[in-house]
Short mmCIF file of C-alpha atoms in Angstrom, two decimals:
data_model
loop_
_atom_site.label_atom_id
_atom_site.label_comp_id
_atom_site.label_asym_id
_atom_site.label_seq_id
_atom_site.Cartn_x
_atom_site.Cartn_y
_atom_site.Cartn_z
CA VAL A 1 104.78 23.31 89.48
CA SER A 2 107.08 23.20 86.48
CA THR A 3 107.58 25.54 83.56
CA GLN A 4 108.12 24.85 79.91
CA SER A 5 108.82 27.30 77.10
CA THR A 6 107.51 26.69 73.60
CA GLY A 7 108.42 27.99 70.17
CA VAL A 8 106.32 28.58 67.07
CA GLU A 9 107.58 27.78 63.59
CA GLY A 10 105.00 28.45 60.92
CA THR A 11 101.85 26.77 62.18
CA VAL A 12 103.67 24.27 64.43
CA ILE A 13 104.20 24.69 68.20
CA LYS A 14 107.42 23.02 69.33
CA GLU A 15 108.48 22.05 72.85
CA GLY A 16 111.31 24.13 74.34
CA THR A 17 112.98 24.56 77.71
CA ARG A 18 111.57 22.70 80.72
CA ILE A 19 112.48 23.64 84.33
CA PRO A 20 111.68 21.13 87.12
CA PRO A 21 109.54 22.29 90.08
CA ASP A 22 110.82 23.31 93.51
CA SER A 23 109.44 21.26 96.40
CA GLN A 24 108.83 24.36 98.55
CA THR A 25 106.79 26.24 95.97
CA GLY A 26 103.15 26.83 96.98
CA LEU A 27 100.06 27.78 94.98
CA ILE A 28 101.05 30.30 92.29
CA ASN A 29 99.08 33.56 92.57
CA SER A 30 100.89 35.75 90.02
CA ILE A 31 103.47 35.53 87.23
CA ALA A 32 105.69 38.24 85.70
CA TRP A 33 107.65 37.48 82.53
CA ARG A 34 110.09 39.44 80.38
CA GLY A 35 112.62 37.98 78.01
CA ASP A 36 114.34 34.97 79.60
CA LEU A 37 113.29 35.92 83.16
CA MET A 38 110.08 34.66 84.74
CA VAL A 39 109.12 35.51 88.34
CA LEU A 40 106.37 33.67 90.22
CA GLY A 41 104.74 34.69 93.51
CA ASP A 42 103.04 31.98 95.56
CA SER A 43 100.66 31.63 98.50
CA THR A 44 103.48 30.80 100.95
CA GLY A 45 105.32 34.08 100.34
CA HIS A 46 108.09 32.74 98.09
CA LEU A 47 109.44 34.40 94.96
CA SER A 48 110.58 31.92 92.31
CA TYR A 49 113.09 33.31 89.77
CA TRP A 50 113.32 31.17 86.62
CA ASP A 51 116.01 31.74 84.01
CA LEU A 52 114.55 30.14 80.88
CA LYS A 53 117.78 30.45 78.91
CA ALA A 54 120.08 28.92 81.55
CA ARG A 55 117.37 26.45 82.65
CA GLN A 56 117.85 27.39 86.30
CA SER A 57 115.53 28.46 89.10
CA ARG A 58 115.98 29.83 92.60
CA LEU A 59 113.50 30.29 95.45
CA VAL A 60 113.63 33.39 97.67
CA PRO A 61 111.46 33.70 100.84
CA THR A 62 109.88 37.10 101.51
CA SER A 63 108.64 36.29 105.05
CA ARG A 64 105.50 38.39 104.50
CA GLY A 65 102.81 35.86 103.76
CA SER A 66 100.87 35.24 100.57
CA ILE A 67 101.91 37.20 97.46
CA ASN A 68 98.98 38.68 95.55
CA LYS A 69 100.76 40.18 92.55
CA VAL A 70 104.25 40.56 90.99
CA LEU A 71 105.15 43.05 88.26
CA LEU A 72 108.46 43.68 86.51
CA ALA A 73 109.21 47.35 85.84
CA PRO A 74 109.02 48.42 82.18
CA GLY A 75 112.27 49.05 80.30
CA ARG A 76 115.18 46.93 79.16
CA ASN A 77 117.80 48.11 81.67
CA THR A 78 115.80 47.81 84.87
CA GLN A 79 115.51 44.78 87.14
CA LEU A 80 112.96 46.21 89.59
CA LEU A 81 110.15 43.93 90.74
CA LEU A 82 106.97 45.24 92.41
CA VAL A 83 105.41 42.78 94.87
CA LEU A 84 101.95 43.17 96.45
CA PHE A 85 101.13 41.46 99.77
CA ASN A 86 98.00 41.52 101.92
CA ASP A 87 99.68 43.95 104.30
CA GLY A 88 101.74 46.14 101.97
CA VAL A 89 104.10 46.48 99.03
CA GLU A 90 107.80 45.81 98.39
CA ILE A 91 110.20 46.61 95.56
CA TRP A 92 112.86 43.96 94.88
CA ASP A 93 116.01 43.84 92.80
CA SER A 94 115.26 40.78 90.69
CA ALA A 95 118.93 40.40 89.69
CA GLU A 96 120.22 40.24 93.29
CA GLY A 97 117.08 38.89 94.94
CA GLU A 98 117.13 41.65 97.57
CA VAL A 99 114.49 44.04 98.97
CA LEU A 100 115.12 47.67 97.99
CA SER A 101 112.16 49.30 99.71
CA SER A 102 109.10 48.31 101.69
CA LEU A 103 105.73 49.83 102.62
CA ARG A 104 103.28 48.46 105.19
CA SER A 105 99.61 49.39 104.93
CA ALA A 106 97.55 50.59 107.89
CA ARG A 107 95.37 47.49 107.71
CA PRO A 108 95.29 44.24 105.71
CA GLY A 109 93.69 44.65 102.28
CA GLU A 110 94.03 48.45 102.24
CA ILE A 111 96.13 48.29 99.04
CA VAL A 112 94.00 46.57 96.41
CA ASP A 113 96.23 46.82 93.34
CA VAL A 114 99.61 48.03 92.07
CA ASP A 115 101.16 48.84 88.73
CA TRP A 116 104.09 50.68 87.15
CA GLY A 117 103.51 54.18 85.75
CA ALA A 118 107.14 54.28 84.56
CA SER A 119 110.31 52.33 85.29
CA ASP A 120 110.79 54.29 88.55
CA ARG A 121 107.19 55.19 89.38
CA PRO A 122 105.12 52.50 91.15
CA ILE A 123 101.39 53.22 91.38
CA ILE A 124 99.36 52.11 94.39
CA ILE A 125 95.54 51.89 94.44
CA LYS A 126 93.80 51.82 97.82
CA ASP A 127 90.37 50.57 98.83
CA THR A 128 89.28 54.18 99.43
CA GLY A 129 89.65 54.89 95.72
CA ALA A 130 92.89 56.85 96.20
CA VAL A 131 95.64 56.48 93.58
CA GLN A 132 99.20 57.21 94.76
CA ILE A 133 102.16 57.64 92.39
CA MET A 134 105.31 56.94 94.42
CA ASP A 135 109.07 56.71 93.94
CA VAL A 136 111.22 53.58 94.17
CA ASN A 137 111.79 54.19 97.89
CA LEU A 138 108.01 54.02 98.51
CA ASP A 139 108.22 57.04 100.80
CA THR A 140 107.06 59.89 98.53
CA ALA A 141 103.54 60.39 97.23
CA PRO A 142 101.65 63.45 95.95
CA ALA A 143 99.96 65.51 98.66
CA PRO A 144 96.31 66.58 98.36
CA LEU A 145 95.95 69.54 95.99
CA SER A 146 94.57 71.65 98.83
CA ALA A 147 97.94 71.30 100.63
CA LEU A 148 100.08 72.40 97.67
CA SER A 149 101.31 75.90 96.91
CA LEU A 150 100.58 75.97 93.19
CA HIS A 151 101.99 78.67 90.95
CA THR A 152 99.20 78.10 88.44
CA PRO A 153 95.60 77.51 89.64
CA VAL A 154 94.24 74.04 88.89
CA TRP A 155 90.56 73.03 88.67
CA LEU A 156 90.01 69.27 88.74
CA PRO A 157 86.93 68.59 90.94
CA PHE A 158 87.51 64.84 91.29
CA LEU A 159 90.95 65.36 92.84
CA TYR A 160 89.54 67.28 95.81
CA LYS A 161 87.52 66.08 98.79
CA GLN A 162 83.99 65.03 97.83
CA LYS A 163 82.29 66.92 100.67
CA GLU A 164 84.07 70.14 99.74
CA MET A 165 83.19 69.80 96.07
CA LEU A 166 79.50 69.21 96.87
CA THR A 167 79.56 72.39 98.97
CA PHE A 168 81.08 74.29 96.04
CA LYS A 169 78.44 72.91 93.71
CA ILE A 170 75.50 73.90 95.93
CA HIS A 171 77.02 77.33 96.52
CA LEU A 172 77.36 78.01 92.79
CA GLN A 173 73.85 76.84 91.95
CA HIS A 174 71.61 78.46 94.55
CA GLN A 175 72.04 80.28 97.86
CA GLY A 176 68.57 80.18 99.32
CA TRP A 177 69.86 81.21 102.74
CA LYS A 178 71.03 84.59 101.39
CA GLU A 179 69.03 87.55 100.17
CA GLN A 180 71.43 88.05 97.25
CA TRP A 181 73.53 85.45 95.46
CA ASP A 182 77.31 86.08 95.51
CA LEU A 183 80.64 84.39 94.85
CA GLU A 184 82.12 84.55 98.35
CA CYS A 185 83.96 81.43 99.53
CA PRO A 186 81.85 79.14 101.76
CA SER A 187 83.08 79.07 105.37
CA SER A 188 83.53 75.28 105.31
CA CYS A 189 85.74 75.28 102.20
CA THR A 190 89.40 76.02 101.49
CA PRO A 191 89.78 79.60 100.17
CA ILE A 192 92.72 78.78 97.88
CA ILE A 193 90.71 76.12 96.04
CA TRP A 194 87.71 78.41 95.72
CA GLU A 195 89.82 81.23 94.32
CA SER A 196 91.65 78.89 91.94
CA MET A 197 88.30 77.69 90.62
CA LEU A 198 87.02 81.23 90.05
CA HIS A 199 90.29 82.32 88.45
CA THR A 200 90.84 79.27 86.23
CA LEU A 201 87.28 79.15 84.92
CA LYS A 202 86.80 82.95 84.91
CA LEU A 203 83.49 82.53 86.72
CA ARG A 204 83.21 86.02 88.15
CA ASP A 205 82.32 87.48 84.76
CA LYS A 206 80.23 84.49 83.63
CA PHE A 207 78.01 83.99 86.67
CA SER A 208 77.19 87.64 87.33
CA THR A 209 74.63 87.77 84.50
CA LEU A 210 73.22 84.22 84.65
CA THR A 211 69.76 83.20 85.84
CA LEU A 212 69.25 80.45 88.41
CA LEU A 213 68.53 77.86 85.71
CA GLU A 214 71.59 78.90 83.69
CA ARG A 215 73.82 78.72 86.77
CA CYS A 216 72.63 75.17 87.49
CA LEU A 217 73.28 74.18 83.87
CA VAL A 218 76.79 75.65 83.78
CA THR A 219 77.68 74.22 87.22
CA ALA A 220 76.67 70.71 86.15
CA ALA A 221 78.94 71.06 83.10
CA LEU A 222 81.85 72.34 85.24
CA PHE A 223 81.62 69.34 87.55
CA GLY A 224 81.19 66.81 84.73
CA ASP A 225 77.76 65.72 86.02
CA VAL A 226 76.20 64.42 82.79
CA VAL A 227 72.92 63.23 84.37
CA GLU A 228 72.29 66.56 86.06
CA TRP A 229 73.29 68.47 82.92
CA ARG A 230 70.69 66.55 80.90
CA LEU A 231 68.08 67.24 83.60
CA TRP A 232 68.65 71.00 83.44
CA GLN A 233 68.64 70.89 79.62
CA VAL A 234 65.18 69.30 79.62
CA LEU A 235 63.91 71.66 82.31
CA ALA A 236 65.19 74.67 80.35
CA TYR A 237 63.31 73.45 77.27
CA TYR A 238 59.99 73.06 79.08
CA LEU A 239 60.34 76.46 80.77
CA ASP A 240 61.35 78.25 77.57
CA GLN A 241 60.42 76.37 74.39
CA SER A 242 62.28 78.75 72.09
CA SER A 243 64.25 75.93 70.46
CA PRO A 244 63.57 72.17 70.14
CA LEU A 245 65.43 69.58 72.20
CA SER A 246 68.36 67.81 70.62
CA SER A 247 67.75 64.35 69.15
CA ALA A 248 70.08 63.04 71.89
CA PHE A 249 67.13 63.34 74.31
CA ASP A 250 65.13 60.85 72.23
CA VAL A 251 61.68 60.12 73.69
CA ILE A 252 61.73 63.24 75.89
CA GLN A 253 61.28 65.33 72.74
CA ASP A 254 57.84 66.50 71.66
CA ASN A 255 56.12 64.07 69.27
CA GLU A 256 56.54 66.21 66.17
CA SER A 257 60.29 66.71 66.60
CA TYR A 258 60.75 63.06 67.53
CA ALA A 259 58.90 61.88 64.41
CA LYS A 260 61.00 64.15 62.17
CA ASP A 261 64.22 62.80 63.67
CA GLN A 262 63.05 59.21 63.22
CA ILE A 263 62.21 59.85 59.56
CA LYS A 264 65.71 61.29 59.01
CA ARG A 265 67.25 58.33 60.80
CA LEU A 266 65.21 55.91 58.70
CA GLY A 267 66.48 57.61 55.55
CA VAL A 268 70.06 57.04 56.68
CA GLN A 269 69.30 53.39 57.45
CA GLU A 270 67.84 52.88 53.97
CA SER A 271 70.97 54.27 52.33
CA CYS A 272 73.24 51.98 54.38
CA GLY A 273 71.41 48.66 54.22
CA VAL A 274 71.55 46.12 51.41
CA SER A 275 70.36 42.90 53.02
CA TYR A 276 66.80 41.60 52.82
CA LYS A 277 66.44 41.66 56.61
CA HIS A 278 67.50 45.30 56.74
CA ARG A 279 65.06 46.21 53.97
CA GLN A 280 62.21 44.53 55.86
CA HIS A 281 63.10 46.55 58.95
CA CYS A 282 62.75 49.76 56.91
CA VAL A 283 59.42 48.57 55.49
CA HIS A 284 58.15 47.89 59.01
CA LYS A 285 59.15 51.35 60.26
CA HIS A 286 57.62 53.13 57.27
CA ILE A 287 54.29 51.36 57.78
CA LEU A 288 54.24 52.29 61.48
CA LEU A 289 54.96 55.89 60.49
CA GLY A 290 51.86 55.82 58.31
CA HIS A 291 53.68 55.81 54.98
CA THR A 292 52.44 53.74 52.03
CA ASP A 293 54.43 54.70 48.93
CA LYS A 294 57.89 53.99 50.35
CA PRO A 295 57.16 50.52 51.79
CA VAL A 296 55.52 49.51 48.50
CA GLN A 297 58.62 50.65 46.62
CA LEU A 298 60.93 48.69 48.94
CA LEU A 299 58.80 45.55 48.73
CA LEU A 300 58.78 45.62 44.91
CA GLU A 301 62.58 45.88 44.81
CA VAL A 302 62.90 42.22 45.87
CA GLU A 303 64.66 40.13 43.20
CA GLN A 304 62.41 37.81 41.20
CA ASP A 305 64.44 34.75 42.10
CA SER A 306 64.10 35.47 45.81
CA PRO A 307 61.96 32.99 47.84
CA ASN A 308 60.17 36.04 49.31
CA PHE A 309 59.23 37.55 45.95
CA TYR A 310 55.65 36.22 45.87
CA LEU A 311 54.87 37.13 49.50
CA ASP A 312 56.37 40.63 49.24
CA SER A 313 54.44 41.28 46.03
CA LEU A 314 51.19 40.40 47.81
CA ARG A 315 52.12 42.68 50.72
CA ALA A 316 52.83 45.55 48.31
CA SER A 317 49.43 45.00 46.65
CA LEU A 318 47.71 44.94 50.05
CA ILE A 319 49.31 48.22 51.16
CA SER A 320 48.39 49.91 47.87
CA SER A 321 44.76 48.78 48.03
CA VAL A 322 43.93 49.79 51.59
CA SER A 323 40.39 51.23 51.58
CA ASP A 324 38.54 53.42 54.05
CA SER A 325 35.32 51.44 53.68
CA GLU A 326 33.84 49.92 56.82
CA VAL A 327 33.99 46.37 55.42
CA ALA A 328 37.68 46.72 54.47
CA GLN A 329 38.51 48.19 57.87
CA SER A 330 36.74 45.37 59.74
CA THR A 331 38.41 42.71 57.60
CA MET A 332 41.88 44.16 58.12
CA LYS A 333 41.37 44.42 61.89
CA LEU A 334 40.14 40.81 62.05
CA VAL A 335 43.17 39.58 60.08
CA ALA A 336 45.51 41.66 62.26
CA THR A 337 44.01 40.22 65.44
CA ASN A 338 44.37 36.66 64.13
CA LEU A 339 48.00 37.28 63.15
CA ILE A 340 48.84 38.67 66.60
CA ALA A 341 47.09 35.75 68.31
CA ASN A 342 49.24 33.36 66.26
CA GLU A 343 52.59 34.95 67.23
CA HIS A 344 52.86 37.37 64.28
CA LEU A 345 52.87 40.53 66.39
CA LEU A 346 54.79 42.86 64.09
CA GLU A 347 52.82 41.89 60.98
CA GLY A 348 49.53 42.34 62.84
CA CYS A 349 50.58 45.75 64.14
CA GLN A 350 51.53 46.80 60.61
CA LEU A 351 47.99 46.04 59.42
CA LEU A 352 46.53 48.01 62.34
CA CYS A 353 48.68 51.01 61.45
CA LEU A 354 47.57 50.81 57.82
CA ILE A 355 43.94 51.30 58.92
CA LYS A 356 44.87 54.08 61.40
CA LYS A 357 44.57 51.90 64.51
CA ALA A 358 47.94 52.80 66.03
CA VAL A 359 46.45 52.95 69.54
CA ASP A 360 45.42 49.30 69.30
CA ALA A 361 48.86 48.40 67.95
CA CYS A 362 50.51 50.11 70.95
CA ARG A 363 48.33 48.16 73.36
CA TYR A 364 49.17 44.85 71.71
CA MET A 365 52.89 45.69 71.84
CA GLN A 366 52.65 46.49 75.53
CA ASN A 367 50.71 43.30 76.27
CA PHE A 368 53.41 41.26 74.51
CA HIS A 369 56.21 43.09 76.39
CA HIS A 370 57.50 45.09 73.41
CA SER A 371 57.66 48.27 75.49
CA ASP A 372 60.36 50.10 73.50
CA GLU A 373 58.52 49.50 70.24
CA ALA A 374 55.26 50.66 71.82
CA ILE A 375 56.85 53.90 73.02
CA TRP A 376 58.38 54.50 69.59
CA LEU A 377 55.04 54.00 67.85
CA ALA A 378 53.18 56.20 70.34
CA LYS A 379 55.67 59.04 69.79
CA VAL A 380 55.47 58.98 65.99
CA ALA A 381 51.83 58.00 65.38
CA LEU A 382 49.72 59.34 68.25
CA THR A 383 48.81 62.92 69.01
CA PRO A 384 48.94 64.10 72.62
#
């Protein structure tokens, strides 16, 4: 392994300093670089310090096996180097090449990654998902929140034990084992955490007047459970349809509300688009919605020198002349079927929608694996 620095002048890359390789250097696993100092960690457990300005290098053995990662601490006046091994972590003085502190893990691979939070705060990530912010001596880390004597209550569910938080959640939502719901601390949970939660979030006043459904909705929000929150929102709508569902729930809405939202969305798309492809998308959606005037208007806006002018003019004439007669309906359906059979699915479905055959259009879309489009059309064109 050898290193070479390069410089850039204008658009030209020029060759700079070259440092010859060391015969004892193994496979390089990680590189840290700041200014004129470059540090390499290899598979044999050696740290290679390269001074790019002085064109010198030195090899320092760590005697701890393969090095997985090396990181120089941030800041101009610090020379600390964080080194990750399979069995632990060390902090080195890169100027002196000496170990300042060392930490051995309980088992190989327990520490999966390291980083610097500040120039004197190494961060260790373990395979259990735990994140520890330590000092440069690697002997101080934050204790679990349940073990701290906090002056101000703190409520951060994801910093506590998962089992305890699930117990809290179930206890807040529904207590089927009790005749009357209350806010007493569960026997399997830490009282100080329970009280801090009630105090911080002021739940005693909030929960006393809530129904079961409202408690479940608020609890999901408190714990940041987005999926469960959406579930209770939908359930609340179907149990009490006093107000329509938000457009964020998309196809779960009733057909009428969904169609109104899609028409509004289509209006926004029309105002934003200028390309021919975008205009054709709006024409397609309008036809599926059962509109005739708007797609005709959009088709006739094509410039006369456009290669699509003739075809779009014929399409506009066809949409305007749609008749309810049996012969016209049969002809349109035959043409639509032929188009679909010849790989013109969208055009064929447009013709079916023009003659009020949206059900057939949905079936064709499903058969040709256009499921999302079929759902969209069913929501805006079919009645339950």
